[in-house]
Amino acid sequence: MPVSRDPDPMQPPRQPFWTRSRIRSAIIQVGFVALLAFFVHFLLSNTMTNLARQGIASGFGFLENRAGFDIAISFLDFGRNDTYMRAFWTAVVNTLVLSVLGIALATVIGFMIGLARVSPNWLISRLAAVYIETFRNIPLLLQLFFWYFAILRPLPGPRDSLDLAGIVFLSNRGLYLPKPLLDAGAQLGLAALGLGLVIALVMARRARRYRAATGQPRRVAHWWFLGLVVLPSSVWLATGARLDMSMPELQGFNFRGGMVVLPEMLAAILGLSIYIAAAVGEIVRAGIQGIDHGQTEAAQAMGHTRGQIMRYVVIPQAMRIIIPPLTTQYQSLAKNTSLASAIAFPEIISIIAGTTMTQTGQAVETIALAMLFYLTVSLFIAAVMNFFNWRVTRLSF
């Protein structure tokens, strides 16, 4: 005889599944994604329809066409008979070189300014404050104009250029430097130097771990000597390497030989690095002052010098405070390279979103390429700095 399964009047009624918080949240998220996808599809289809109605070609097939223009500053071989795709990669490399040089110089200047800002010397601290307040409160575009139009362009011509020891020349044509000419043996020697540096760094890291685990120091000076002197010297002598220098010489109306940093690039590097260094200096100051002063006093009581306290106690801990905002400044510098187009530096905006878009008329594709480039660079910088931050916090004190 079947048993009746009437609901227990003492139990609460079953809740409909669509009213559960997890189900409701999932339904809302799926609906939002569907609405977003519909909106993107509407924008794309509407844009493509309008382009077709105006007779404007779409797609990225234009990248295989002949560019027909020259690029004044190029770290890749590029000529007017190359394609737009080659021009795109040339712009990418130019922008990356400018970003890397700017980040390196801004880091060095910024850390020096930050350390000077917390110096007990009144004059040094105030000079650092003046630097920070001056450069971070002037628009970057105006600073680029200052370095390019007010400093570098009015310099004398090559015949009256500023001479440094007869090997470095600065004129309105740019900064001329000696250029090393490396044969195959010299390149192997440089590779051996890099390998020796890696070996020395690895051994130094192992020594630090050994000291942290046992409290006993382990000497690594011989590893630095072997890596930086013995190994590259041995390779150099074994291969009979030669190192020649191409020196800049004034011939006619300009210099020949050596290598040149054109005024556009020099102004862009100076403007970007000095502007971002002001922010980096403040970040370093805040990081140092964020460390408990009791640790500094304890280190002083143990007889450490000010340099040792900064190197072994303050800076390692301050990096946990410094790195997150430093990431933002690095991303800002990479994105602000777009302003260098205002002083005719051939970066991604100037070449792709400027010349290429004007010649082809394909605004959607060229702007999309430029946006994709900056998005990729920013995410890459964030990933690298987040990894560095994770390494620092993992070794937190």
mmCIF file of N, CA, C and O in Angstrom, residues 36-54 56 58 364-365:
data_model
loop_
_atom_site.group_PDB
_atom_site.id
_atom_site.type_symbol
_atom_site.label_atom_id
_atom_site.label_comp_id
_atom_site.label_asym_id
_atom_site.label_seq_id
_atom_site.Cartn_x
_atom_site.Cartn_y
_atom_site.Cartn_z
ATOM 1 N N LEU A 36 26.018 42.863 -23.028
ATOM 2 C CA LEU A 36 27.268 43.472 -23.481
ATOM 3 C C LEU A 36 27.657 42.969 -24.865
ATOM 4 O O LEU A 36 28.087 43.749 -25.731
ATOM 5 N N ALA A 37 27.506 41.648 -25.085
ATOM 6 C CA ALA A 37 27.828 41.078 -26.395
ATOM 7 C C ALA A 37 26.919 41.661 -27.475
ATOM 8 O O ALA A 37 27.371 41.969 -28.592
ATOM 9 N N PHE A 38 25.630 41.823 -27.146
ATOM 10 C CA PHE A 38 24.710 42.424 -28.118
ATOM 11 C C PHE A 38 25.116 43.861 -28.439
ATOM 12 O O PHE A 38 25.086 44.285 -29.599
ATOM 13 N N PHE A 39 25.538 44.614 -27.412
ATOM 14 C CA PHE A 39 25.930 46.002 -27.627
ATOM 15 C C PHE A 39 27.176 46.091 -28.510
ATOM 16 O O PHE A 39 27.246 46.921 -29.433
ATOM 17 N N VAL A 40 28.182 45.230 -28.243
ATOM 18 C CA VAL A 40 29.395 45.220 -29.066
ATOM 19 C C VAL A 40 29.065 44.825 -30.502
ATOM 20 O O VAL A 40 29.566 45.425 -31.465
ATOM 21 N N HIS A 41 28.212 43.807 -30.655
ATOM 22 C CA HIS A 41 27.811 43.373 -32.006
ATOM 23 C C HIS A 41 27.088 44.503 -32.736
ATOM 24 O O HIS A 41 27.318 44.730 -33.932
ATOM 25 N N PHE A 42 26.241 45.217 -32.024
ATOM 26 C CA PHE A 42 25.518 46.327 -32.652
ATOM 27 C C PHE A 42 26.492 47.411 -33.115
ATOM 28 O O PHE A 42 26.377 47.937 -34.232
ATOM 29 N N LEU A 43 27.493 47.742 -32.254
ATOM 30 C CA LEU A 43 28.456 48.767 -32.626
ATOM 31 C C LEU A 43 29.272 48.350 -33.846
ATOM 32 O O LEU A 43 29.460 49.131 -34.789
ATOM 33 N N LEU A 44 29.766 47.099 -33.832
ATOM 34 C CA LEU A 44 30.584 46.632 -34.949
ATOM 35 C C LEU A 44 29.791 46.579 -36.249
ATOM 36 O O LEU A 44 30.259 47.031 -37.306
ATOM 37 N N SER A 45 28.593 45.986 -36.183
ATOM 38 C CA SER A 45 27.790 45.860 -37.407
ATOM 39 C C SER A 45 27.393 47.226 -37.946
ATOM 40 O O SER A 45 27.417 47.470 -39.160
ATOM 41 N N ASN A 46 27.054 48.134 -37.034
ATOM 42 C CA ASN A 46 26.676 49.484 -37.466
ATOM 43 C C ASN A 46 27.867 50.209 -38.096
ATOM 44 O O ASN A 46 27.727 50.893 -39.122
ATOM 45 N N THR A 47 29.072 50.033 -37.486
ATOM 46 C CA THR A 47 30.271 50.666 -38.043
ATOM 47 C C THR A 47 30.608 50.104 -39.417
ATOM 48 O O THR A 47 30.919 50.861 -40.356
ATOM 49 N N MET A 48 30.550 48.775 -39.551
ATOM 50 C CA MET A 48 30.866 48.159 -40.836
ATOM 51 C C MET A 48 29.862 48.585 -41.909
ATOM 52 O O MET A 48 30.230 48.824 -43.069
ATOM 53 N N THR A 49 28.595 48.692 -41.524
ATOM 54 C CA THR A 49 27.581 49.119 -42.491
ATOM 55 C C THR A 49 27.836 50.547 -42.964
ATOM 56 O O THR A 49 27.755 50.858 -44.168
ATOM 57 N N ASN A 50 28.173 51.422 -42.021
ATOM 58 C CA ASN A 50 28.446 52.816 -42.394
ATOM 59 C C ASN A 50 29.682 52.936 -43.272
ATOM 60 O O ASN A 50 29.726 53.752 -44.212
ATOM 61 N N LEU A 51 30.740 52.135 -42.949
ATOM 62 C CA LEU A 51 31.944 52.172 -43.782
ATOM 63 C C LEU A 51 31.655 51.694 -45.194
ATOM 64 O O LEU A 51 32.138 52.269 -46.184
ATOM 65 N N ALA A 52 30.859 50.599 -45.298
ATOM 66 C CA ALA A 52 30.512 50.085 -46.624
ATOM 67 C C ALA A 52 29.676 51.092 -47.406
ATOM 68 O O ALA A 52 29.835 51.246 -48.625
ATOM 69 N N ARG A 53 28.790 51.804 -46.711
ATOM 70 C CA ARG A 53 27.934 52.782 -47.388
ATOM 71 C C ARG A 53 28.760 53.943 -47.941
ATOM 72 O O ARG A 53 28.457 54.500 -48.988
ATOM 73 N N GLN A 54 29.864 54.288 -47.242
ATOM 74 C CA GLN A 54 30.718 55.384 -47.698
ATOM 75 C C GLN A 54 31.835 54.921 -48.627
ATOM 76 O O GLN A 54 32.687 55.723 -49.017
ATOM 77 N N ILE A 56 34.336 52.898 -47.951
ATOM 78 C CA ILE A 56 35.629 52.779 -47.278
ATOM 79 C C ILE A 56 35.905 51.305 -47.014
ATOM 80 O O ILE A 56 35.053 50.596 -46.455
ATOM 81 N N SER A 58 37.399 47.911 -45.368
ATOM 82 C CA SER A 58 37.592 47.482 -43.995
ATOM 83 C C SER A 58 38.429 46.221 -43.986
ATOM 84 O O SER A 58 38.641 45.581 -45.014
ATOM 85 N N VAL A 364 39.244 52.710 -38.064
ATOM 86 C CA VAL A 364 38.893 51.704 -37.060
ATOM 87 C C VAL A 364 40.048 50.735 -36.846
ATOM 88 O O VAL A 364 40.441 50.433 -35.705
ATOM 89 N N GLU A 365 40.631 50.243 -37.936
ATOM 90 C CA GLU A 365 41.690 49.240 -37.815
ATOM 91 C C GLU A 365 42.952 49.843 -37.204
ATOM 92 O O GLU A 365 43.589 49.220 -36.341
#
